[in-house]
Amino acid sequence: MIEDALVTKLASVAAITALVAARIYPNEAPRGENKPYVTYSKVSTSRTGHLQGVAGDGTTMTRLTVEAISDLYSDVKSVGDAIRAALNASSIVTYPATWGSTRIMKA
């Protein structure tokens, strides 16, 4: 699954784990979790197509949202930059990607 590949990639990047340790969660973090942390969610999955119809090889395009969450903008910016760099250099992202989801949350 793409989510497993995402977590494996994020957890293997020292620049990310230095900031969030192992705090990478699907959908939402446990209540009271230390910040900063990362959440990810699958937004959609669609079969890829071409001019002759849908690709017959089962190829899909999955859209995910990945959020860096903290009380401090500087943490969010650092984590987001590290995620962006890691995924841009990864084979996980094979389709043009748009980056930009960050959230600052006060306790």
Coordinates of C-alpha atoms in Angstrom, one line a residue, residues 26-90:
P26 CA -2.7 7.8 9.9
N27 CA -5.6 10.3 10.0
E28 CA -5.0 11.8 13.4
A29 CA -2.5 11.6 16.3
P30 CA -3.5 10.1 19.7
R31 CA -5.0 12.7 22.1
G32 CA -2.4 14.5 24.0
E33 CA 0.5 13.5 21.7
N34 CA 3.7 15.5 21.9
K35 CA 4.2 17.9 19.0
P36 CA 5.5 18.2 16.4
Y37 CA 4.0 15.2 14.6
V38 CA 3.0 14.1 11.2
T39 CA -0.4 12.8 10.0
Y40 CA -1.4 11.4 6.7
S41 CA -4.7 10.5 5.1
K42 CA -5.7 9.0 1.8
V43 CA -7.9 11.5 -0.1
S44 CA -8.7 9.4 -3.1
T45 CA -7.6 6.7 -5.5
S46 CA -8.5 6.6 -9.1
R47 CA -7.5 4.3 -12.0
T48 CA -5.3 6.0 -14.5
G49 CA -6.5 6.5 -18.0
H50 CA -5.3 7.4 -21.5
L51 CA -7.0 8.3 -24.8
Q52 CA -8.2 4.7 -25.2
G53 CA -9.8 4.5 -21.8
V54 CA -8.8 3.3 -18.4
A55 CA -5.4 1.6 -18.1
G56 CA -5.9 -2.2 -18.0
D57 CA -2.8 -2.9 -15.9
G58 CA -4.5 -1.8 -12.6
T59 CA -2.4 1.3 -12.3
T60 CA -3.9 3.8 -9.9
M61 CA -3.2 7.3 -8.8
T62 CA -3.6 7.9 -5.1
R63 CA -3.9 11.4 -3.6
L64 CA -2.7 11.8 0.0
T65 CA -2.5 14.6 2.4
V66 CA 0.5 14.8 4.7
E67 CA 0.4 17.4 7.5
A68 CA 3.0 18.6 9.9
I69 CA 1.3 19.7 13.1
S70 CA 2.8 21.7 16.0
D71 CA 2.2 24.7 18.2
L72 CA 5.1 26.6 16.5
Y73 CA 5.3 27.8 13.0
S74 CA 9.0 27.1 12.9
D75 CA 8.5 23.4 13.7
V76 CA 5.8 23.1 11.1
K77 CA 8.1 24.8 8.5
S78 CA 11.0 22.6 9.4
V79 CA 9.0 19.3 9.3
G80 CA 7.2 20.3 6.1
D81 CA 10.5 21.2 4.4
A82 CA 12.0 17.9 5.4
I83 CA 9.0 15.9 4.2
R84 CA 8.9 17.8 0.9
A85 CA 12.6 17.2 0.3
A86 CA 12.3 13.5 1.2
L87 CA 9.3 12.9 -1.1
N88 CA 10.7 14.9 -4.0
A89 CA 13.8 12.6 -3.9
S90 CA 11.7 9.5 -3.6

